[in-house]
């Protein structure tokens, strides 16, 4: 219940206001983006429009004083036309909530809210502890079956054994799917440092299309669960959800984005990305 409460009441990680450009830059970008059926359709942009869009987006980054490493499939920096801001790395727009979230994983229909950088650890602990509760129930329910065969009141206790069998099957199914499958699925995601949406649509990083966020399993788990107390639903993550370490594959490409930790006394963000 503690993990569930933290999942539900932890403030969703939204994109900071500093990623919002000026109205002039926003109007210039929209002017060179195709507009159909009351929405901006970037996919239908011509080569010249894409070039102009990228120039304006670079100007937006300079205006906002932010650095982003991700781009779309055509090398264009990512911008949300609905929310009106540059998308930080790993941020996505949630169609259910109508807003962008930082390090967006998915919108969970069970709890009717987004799972993001801010509450991902608590969500994982919620499904882990719920699964353990179901497995404990299944284990302790075996006592009723054993008693039935020891006492041997076949007719009198028939309704009891039928109840045990039904509840055991129902609990077993629920313990495996979706709870067990969710644990296995998210374990695989964390091992690769991916989110649910990134598994279906991998992030594209500038300078190296083969680059990703996989920094090795120990570092990947630490990025999610933090410095310690992994099984406690308390804040232990030391990352800001906006800047991430990147593993580059192409050794011939010299340009790199590097995540730099800043001093706690600095008024700037706790982590920043820079291009080298």
mmCIF file of C-alpha atoms in Angstrom:
data_model
loop_
_atom_site.group_PDB
_atom_site.id
_atom_site.type_symbol
_atom_site.label_atom_id
_atom_site.label_comp_id
_atom_site.label_asym_id
_atom_site.label_seq_id
_atom_site.Cartn_x
_atom_site.Cartn_y
_atom_site.Cartn_z
ATOM 1 C CA UNK A 1 0.000 0.000 0.000
ATOM 2 C CA UNK A 2 2.943 2.314 0.685
ATOM 3 C CA UNK A 3 4.349 1.666 -2.794
ATOM 4 C CA UNK A 4 0.927 2.182 -4.388
ATOM 5 C CA UNK A 5 0.397 5.440 -2.484
ATOM 6 C CA UNK A 6 3.800 6.730 -3.594
ATOM 7 C CA UNK A 7 3.005 5.755 -7.180
ATOM 8 C CA UNK A 8 -0.322 7.575 -7.124
ATOM 9 C CA UNK A 9 0.591 10.703 -5.195
ATOM 10 C CA UNK A 10 4.113 11.402 -6.443
ATOM 11 C CA UNK A 11 3.976 14.387 -8.739
ATOM 12 C CA UNK A 12 4.269 13.393 -12.398
ATOM 13 C CA UNK A 13 7.544 14.435 -13.993
ATOM 14 C CA UNK A 14 6.601 17.189 -16.448
ATOM 15 C CA UNK A 15 8.862 19.108 -18.813
ATOM 16 C CA UNK A 16 10.287 22.231 -17.080
ATOM 17 C CA UNK A 17 9.285 25.678 -18.339
ATOM 18 C CA UNK A 18 12.845 26.436 -19.388
ATOM 19 C CA UNK A 19 12.296 24.172 -22.418
ATOM 20 C CA UNK A 20 9.588 26.521 -23.726
ATOM 21 C CA UNK A 21 10.853 28.858 -26.495
ATOM 22 C CA UNK A 22 9.675 32.359 -27.309
ATOM 23 C CA UNK A 23 6.383 32.956 -29.123
ATOM 24 C CA UNK A 24 8.289 34.296 -32.137
ATOM 25 C CA UNK A 25 10.329 31.113 -32.545
ATOM 26 C CA UNK A 26 7.232 28.967 -32.046
ATOM 27 C CA UNK A 27 5.332 30.868 -34.755
ATOM 28 C CA UNK A 28 8.270 30.579 -37.156
ATOM 29 C CA UNK A 29 8.413 26.801 -36.621
ATOM 30 C CA UNK A 30 4.681 26.341 -37.150
ATOM 31 C CA UNK A 31 4.826 28.442 -40.322
ATOM 32 C CA UNK A 32 7.154 25.900 -41.983
ATOM 33 C CA UNK A 33 5.303 22.797 -40.720
ATOM 34 C CA UNK A 34 2.398 21.249 -42.702
ATOM 35 C CA UNK A 35 -0.984 21.595 -40.968
ATOM 36 C CA UNK A 36 -3.788 19.115 -41.708
ATOM 37 C CA UNK A 37 -6.955 18.090 -39.869
ATOM 38 C CA UNK A 38 -6.288 20.491 -36.984
ATOM 39 C CA UNK A 39 -2.828 19.102 -36.263
ATOM 40 C CA UNK A 40 0.749 19.671 -37.384
ATOM 41 C CA UNK A 41 1.997 16.796 -39.548
ATOM 42 C CA UNK A 42 5.797 16.784 -39.440
ATOM 43 C CA UNK A 43 5.947 13.576 -41.479
ATOM 44 C CA UNK A 44 4.678 15.413 -44.566
ATOM 45 C CA UNK A 45 7.366 18.103 -44.454
ATOM 46 C CA UNK A 46 9.492 18.607 -47.544
ATOM 47 C CA UNK A 47 13.288 18.449 -47.424
ATOM 48 C CA UNK A 48 13.459 22.253 -47.448
ATOM 49 C CA UNK A 49 10.892 22.507 -44.637
ATOM 50 C CA UNK A 50 12.820 19.974 -42.542
ATOM 51 C CA UNK A 51 15.983 22.006 -43.021
ATOM 52 C CA UNK A 52 14.252 25.206 -41.925
ATOM 53 C CA UNK A 53 12.615 23.433 -38.973
ATOM 54 C CA UNK A 54 15.942 22.118 -37.721
ATOM 55 C CA UNK A 55 17.537 25.573 -37.943
ATOM 56 C CA UNK A 56 14.695 27.046 -35.896
ATOM 57 C CA UNK A 57 14.856 24.206 -33.384
ATOM 58 C CA UNK A 58 18.578 24.805 -32.908
ATOM 59 C CA UNK A 59 17.773 28.460 -32.275
ATOM 60 C CA UNK A 60 15.182 27.359 -29.714
ATOM 61 C CA UNK A 61 17.794 25.322 -27.845
ATOM 62 C CA UNK A 62 20.115 28.331 -27.775
ATOM 63 C CA UNK A 63 17.286 30.590 -26.584
ATOM 64 C CA UNK A 64 16.278 28.127 -23.838
ATOM 65 C CA UNK A 65 19.913 27.333 -22.989
ATOM 66 C CA UNK A 66 19.301 23.599 -23.148
ATOM 67 C CA UNK A 67 21.109 20.722 -24.854
ATOM 68 C CA UNK A 68 19.315 17.664 -26.239
ATOM 69 C CA UNK A 69 20.889 14.566 -27.754
ATOM 70 C CA UNK A 70 17.824 12.867 -29.225
ATOM 71 C CA UNK A 71 16.358 13.513 -32.649
ATOM 72 C CA UNK A 72 13.726 11.918 -34.864
ATOM 73 C CA UNK A 73 14.297 9.492 -37.737
ATOM 74 C CA UNK A 74 15.303 12.281 -40.144
ATOM 75 C CA UNK A 75 17.719 13.967 -37.723
ATOM 76 C CA UNK A 76 15.297 16.699 -36.652
ATOM 77 C CA UNK A 77 15.309 17.852 -33.024
ATOM 78 C CA UNK A 78 12.165 16.832 -31.154
ATOM 79 C CA UNK A 79 9.479 19.420 -30.443
ATOM 80 C CA UNK A 80 5.938 18.998 -29.104
ATOM 81 C CA UNK A 81 3.470 21.141 -31.051
ATOM 82 C CA UNK A 82 0.687 20.428 -28.559
ATOM 83 C CA UNK A 83 2.597 21.432 -25.429
ATOM 84 C CA UNK A 84 4.717 24.084 -27.171
ATOM 85 C CA UNK A 85 8.186 23.141 -25.937
ATOM 86 C CA UNK A 86 11.350 21.299 -26.896
ATOM 87 C CA UNK A 87 11.305 17.668 -25.809
ATOM 88 C CA UNK A 88 14.123 16.707 -23.435
ATOM 89 C CA UNK A 89 15.834 13.377 -24.047
ATOM 90 C CA UNK A 90 13.490 10.416 -23.400
ATOM 91 C CA UNK A 91 10.467 12.691 -22.934
ATOM 92 C CA UNK A 92 7.231 11.691 -24.678
ATOM 93 C CA UNK A 93 3.774 13.163 -25.121
ATOM 94 C CA UNK A 94 1.074 11.136 -23.368
ATOM 95 C CA UNK A 95 -2.051 11.006 -25.528
ATOM 96 C CA UNK A 96 -4.167 9.961 -22.524
ATOM 97 C CA UNK A 97 -3.137 12.919 -20.322
ATOM 98 C CA UNK A 98 -2.488 15.369 -23.156
ATOM 99 C CA UNK A 99 0.873 16.436 -21.689
ATOM 100 C CA UNK A 100 4.553 15.593 -22.083
ATOM 101 C CA UNK A 101 6.378 13.625 -19.380
ATOM 102 C CA UNK A 102 10.099 13.302 -18.716
ATOM 103 C CA UNK A 103 11.531 9.806 -19.189
ATOM 104 C CA UNK A 104 8.062 8.583 -20.061
ATOM 105 C CA UNK A 105 7.498 4.843 -19.662
ATOM 106 C CA UNK A 106 3.766 4.347 -20.260
ATOM 107 C CA UNK A 107 0.289 5.393 -19.175
ATOM 108 C CA UNK A 108 -0.949 2.698 -16.806
ATOM 109 C CA UNK A 109 -4.700 1.970 -17.098
ATOM 110 C CA UNK A 110 -4.679 0.183 -13.721
ATOM 111 C CA UNK A 111 -3.849 3.360 -11.817
ATOM 112 C CA UNK A 112 -5.002 5.753 -14.576
ATOM 113 C CA UNK A 113 -1.856 7.856 -14.608
ATOM 114 C CA UNK A 114 1.516 8.154 -16.281
ATOM 115 C CA UNK A 115 4.539 6.173 -15.128
ATOM 116 C CA UNK A 116 7.555 8.416 -15.550
ATOM 117 C CA UNK A 117 10.982 9.138 -14.109
ATOM 118 C CA UNK A 118 9.353 10.450 -10.929
ATOM 119 C CA UNK A 119 7.322 7.361 -9.934
ATOM 120 C CA UNK A 120 8.812 4.491 -11.948
ATOM 121 C CA UNK A 121 10.626 2.995 -8.941
ATOM 122 C CA UNK A 122 7.453 3.086 -6.837
ATOM 123 C CA UNK A 123 5.441 1.482 -9.652
ATOM 124 C CA UNK A 124 7.946 -1.377 -9.898
ATOM 125 C CA UNK A 125 7.877 -1.910 -6.126
ATOM 126 C CA UNK A 126 4.071 -1.911 -6.236
ATOM 127 C CA UNK A 127 3.901 -4.779 -8.738
ATOM 128 C CA UNK A 128 6.743 -6.640 -6.978
ATOM 129 C CA UNK A 129 5.097 -6.524 -3.545
ATOM 130 C CA UNK A 130 1.664 -7.278 -5.014
ATOM 131 C CA UNK A 131 3.142 -10.346 -6.722
ATOM 132 C CA UNK A 132 4.794 -11.473 -3.475
ATOM 133 C CA UNK A 133 1.449 -11.100 -1.695
ATOM 134 C CA UNK A 134 -0.261 -13.291 -4.293
ATOM 135 C CA UNK A 135 2.505 -15.908 -4.114
ATOM 136 C CA UNK A 136 2.312 -15.933 -0.305
ATOM 137 C CA UNK A 137 -1.448 -16.441 -0.538
ATOM 138 C CA UNK A 138 -0.972 -19.366 -2.924
ATOM 139 C CA UNK A 139 1.658 -20.961 -0.682
ATOM 140 C CA UNK A 140 -0.393 -20.689 2.508
ATOM 141 C CA UNK A 141 -3.559 -21.874 0.748
ATOM 142 C CA UNK A 142 -1.971 -25.303 0.285
ATOM 143 C CA UNK A 143 -2.724 -25.994 3.953
ATOM 144 C CA UNK A 144 -6.441 -26.272 3.190
ATOM 145 C CA UNK A 145 -5.832 -28.898 0.501
ATOM 146 C CA UNK A 146 -3.562 -30.900 2.819
ATOM 147 C CA UNK A 147 -6.155 -30.798 5.613
ATOM 148 C CA UNK A 148 -8.879 -32.011 3.252
ATOM 149 C CA UNK A 149 -6.922 -35.166 2.418
ATOM 150 C CA UNK A 150 -5.866 -35.736 6.044
ATOM 151 C CA UNK A 151 -9.347 -35.357 7.584
ATOM 152 C CA UNK A 152 -10.972 -37.238 4.675
ATOM 153 C CA UNK A 153 -14.443 -35.777 5.065
ATOM 154 C CA UNK A 154 -14.948 -36.077 1.354
ATOM 155 C CA UNK A 155 -18.582 -35.023 1.157
ATOM 156 C CA UNK A 156 -18.883 -32.555 4.052
ATOM 157 C CA UNK A 157 -15.822 -30.529 3.046
ATOM 158 C CA UNK A 158 -16.320 -30.787 -0.712
ATOM 159 C CA UNK A 159 -17.415 -27.148 -1.010
ATOM 160 C CA UNK A 160 -14.267 -26.095 0.839
ATOM 161 C CA UNK A 161 -11.917 -27.914 -1.500
ATOM 162 C CA UNK A 162 -13.793 -26.539 -4.509
ATOM 163 C CA UNK A 163 -13.341 -23.026 -3.100
ATOM 164 C CA UNK A 164 -9.630 -23.661 -2.558
ATOM 165 C CA UNK A 165 -9.156 -25.027 -6.071
ATOM 166 C CA UNK A 166 -11.033 -22.130 -7.666
ATOM 167 C CA UNK A 167 -9.209 -19.450 -5.665
ATOM 168 C CA UNK A 168 -5.855 -21.192 -6.223
ATOM 169 C CA UNK A 169 -6.347 -21.263 -9.986
ATOM 170 C CA UNK A 170 -7.548 -17.646 -10.034
ATOM 171 C CA UNK A 171 -4.639 -16.508 -7.861
ATOM 172 C CA UNK A 172 -2.153 -18.489 -9.930
ATOM 173 C CA UNK A 173 -3.383 -16.956 -13.158
ATOM 174 C CA UNK A 174 -3.316 -13.444 -11.704
ATOM 175 C CA UNK A 175 0.114 -14.038 -10.194
ATOM 176 C CA UNK A 176 1.557 -15.033 -13.550
ATOM 177 C CA UNK A 177 -0.373 -12.666 -15.802
ATOM 178 C CA UNK A 178 -0.197 -9.762 -15.628
ATOM 179 C CA UNK A 179 1.900 -9.426 -12.450
ATOM 180 C CA UNK A 180 4.584 -12.006 -13.169
ATOM 181 C CA UNK A 181 4.831 -11.012 -16.818
ATOM 182 C CA UNK A 182 5.146 -7.348 -15.840
ATOM 183 C CA UNK A 183 8.058 -8.089 -13.511
ATOM 184 C CA UNK A 184 9.863 -10.121 -16.190
ATOM 185 C CA UNK A 185 9.146 -7.465 -18.834
ATOM 186 C CA UNK A 186 10.403 -4.546 -16.764
ATOM 187 C CA UNK A 187 13.449 -6.505 -15.610
ATOM 188 C CA UNK A 188 14.405 -6.899 -19.256
ATOM 189 C CA UNK A 189 13.764 -3.206 -19.908
ATOM 190 C CA UNK A 190 15.904 -2.054 -16.974
ATOM 191 C CA UNK A 191 18.702 -4.443 -17.985
ATOM 192 C CA UNK A 192 18.894 -2.601 -21.330
ATOM 193 C CA UNK A 193 18.059 0.827 -19.842
ATOM 194 C CA UNK A 194 14.964 1.140 -21.993
ATOM 195 C CA UNK A 195 11.441 2.348 -21.335
ATOM 196 C CA UNK A 196 8.270 0.676 -22.568
ATOM 197 C CA UNK A 197 7.855 3.182 -25.408
ATOM 198 C CA UNK A 198 11.548 2.959 -26.341
ATOM 199 C CA UNK A 199 11.247 -0.777 -26.861
ATOM 200 C CA UNK A 200 8.662 -0.224 -29.589
ATOM 201 C CA UNK A 201 10.264 2.974 -30.913
ATOM 202 C CA UNK A 202 13.962 3.167 -29.955
ATOM 203 C CA UNK A 203 15.530 6.534 -29.279
ATOM 204 C CA UNK A 204 17.628 8.031 -32.079
ATOM 205 C CA UNK A 205 20.705 9.895 -30.838
ATOM 206 C CA UNK A 206 22.614 12.465 -32.799
ATOM 207 C CA UNK A 207 26.149 11.695 -34.050
ATOM 208 C CA UNK A 208 25.555 7.923 -33.815
ATOM 209 C CA UNK A 209 22.344 6.156 -34.860
ATOM 210 C CA UNK A 210 23.498 2.990 -33.086
ATOM 211 C CA UNK A 211 24.017 4.739 -29.732
ATOM 212 C CA UNK A 212 21.754 3.978 -26.779
ATOM 213 C CA UNK A 213 21.443 4.461 -23.010
ATOM 214 C CA UNK A 214 22.666 0.981 -22.056
ATOM 215 C CA UNK A 215 25.525 1.590 -19.616
ATOM 216 C CA UNK A 216 25.710 -1.981 -18.291
ATOM 217 C CA UNK A 217 23.280 -3.797 -16.015
ATOM 218 C CA UNK A 218 24.623 -2.510 -12.635
ATOM 219 C CA UNK A 219 24.532 1.120 -13.804
ATOM 220 C CA UNK A 220 21.154 0.638 -15.466
ATOM 221 C CA UNK A 221 19.561 -0.634 -12.258
ATOM 222 C CA UNK A 222 21.182 2.141 -10.256
ATOM 223 C CA UNK A 223 19.733 4.680 -12.691
ATOM 224 C CA UNK A 224 16.242 3.440 -11.774
ATOM 225 C CA UNK A 225 16.534 2.522 -8.084
ATOM 226 C CA UNK A 226 19.157 5.065 -7.045
ATOM 227 C CA UNK A 227 21.908 5.032 -4.467
ATOM 228 C CA UNK A 228 20.380 2.451 -2.098
ATOM 229 C CA UNK A 229 17.322 1.142 -0.236
ATOM 230 C CA UNK A 230 16.086 -0.293 -3.504
ATOM 231 C CA UNK A 231 13.183 -2.188 -1.944
ATOM 232 C CA UNK A 232 11.886 0.791 0.040
ATOM 233 C CA UNK A 233 9.439 3.201 -1.626
ATOM 234 C CA UNK A 234 11.459 6.309 -0.783
ATOM 235 C CA UNK A 235 13.222 8.807 -3.018
ATOM 236 C CA UNK A 236 16.710 7.521 -3.787
ATOM 237 C CA UNK A 237 17.274 8.545 -7.404
ATOM 238 C CA UNK A 238 20.064 11.082 -7.919
ATOM 239 C CA UNK A 239 19.240 11.822 -11.592
ATOM 240 C CA UNK A 240 17.044 14.646 -12.874
ATOM 241 C CA UNK A 241 15.214 12.711 -15.616
ATOM 242 C CA UNK A 242 16.384 15.179 -18.265
ATOM 243 C CA UNK A 243 20.011 14.228 -18.960
ATOM 244 C CA UNK A 244 21.391 10.720 -19.388
ATOM 245 C CA UNK A 245 24.677 8.946 -20.007
ATOM 246 C CA UNK A 246 24.975 7.692 -23.581
ATOM 247 C CA UNK A 247 26.814 4.638 -24.897
ATOM 248 C CA UNK A 248 28.276 5.393 -28.327
ATOM 249 C CA UNK A 249 29.041 2.574 -30.747
ATOM 250 C CA UNK A 250 30.533 4.317 -33.769
ATOM 251 C CA UNK A 251 34.230 4.772 -32.910
ATOM 252 C CA UNK A 252 34.881 6.818 -36.055
ATOM 253 C CA UNK A 253 32.572 9.624 -34.916
ATOM 254 C CA UNK A 254 34.360 12.062 -32.604
ATOM 255 C CA UNK A 255 31.357 14.171 -31.586
ATOM 256 C CA UNK A 256 29.833 13.105 -28.276
ATOM 257 C CA UNK A 257 27.279 14.240 -25.727
ATOM 258 C CA UNK A 258 28.608 13.948 -22.177
ATOM 259 C CA UNK A 259 26.533 14.155 -19.015
ATOM 260 C CA UNK A 260 28.327 16.437 -16.550
ATOM 261 C CA UNK A 261 27.550 16.469 -12.844
ATOM 262 C CA UNK A 262 27.487 19.982 -11.419
ATOM 263 C CA UNK A 263 28.215 21.166 -7.905
ATOM 264 C CA UNK A 264 25.185 21.143 -5.560
ATOM 265 C CA UNK A 265 25.720 24.822 -4.796
ATOM 266 C CA UNK A 266 25.249 25.770 -8.428
ATOM 267 C CA UNK A 267 21.954 27.394 -9.366
ATOM 268 C CA UNK A 268 21.937 25.517 -12.661
ATOM 269 C CA UNK A 269 20.371 22.054 -13.143
ATOM 270 C CA UNK A 270 22.043 19.173 -11.297
ATOM 271 C CA UNK A 271 23.125 17.588 -14.549
ATOM 272 C CA UNK A 272 23.687 18.933 -17.999
ATOM 273 C CA UNK A 273 24.602 17.525 -21.386
ATOM 274 C CA UNK A 274 27.295 19.063 -23.500
ATOM 275 C CA UNK A 275 28.590 18.375 -26.978
ATOM 276 C CA UNK A 276 32.225 17.582 -27.547
#
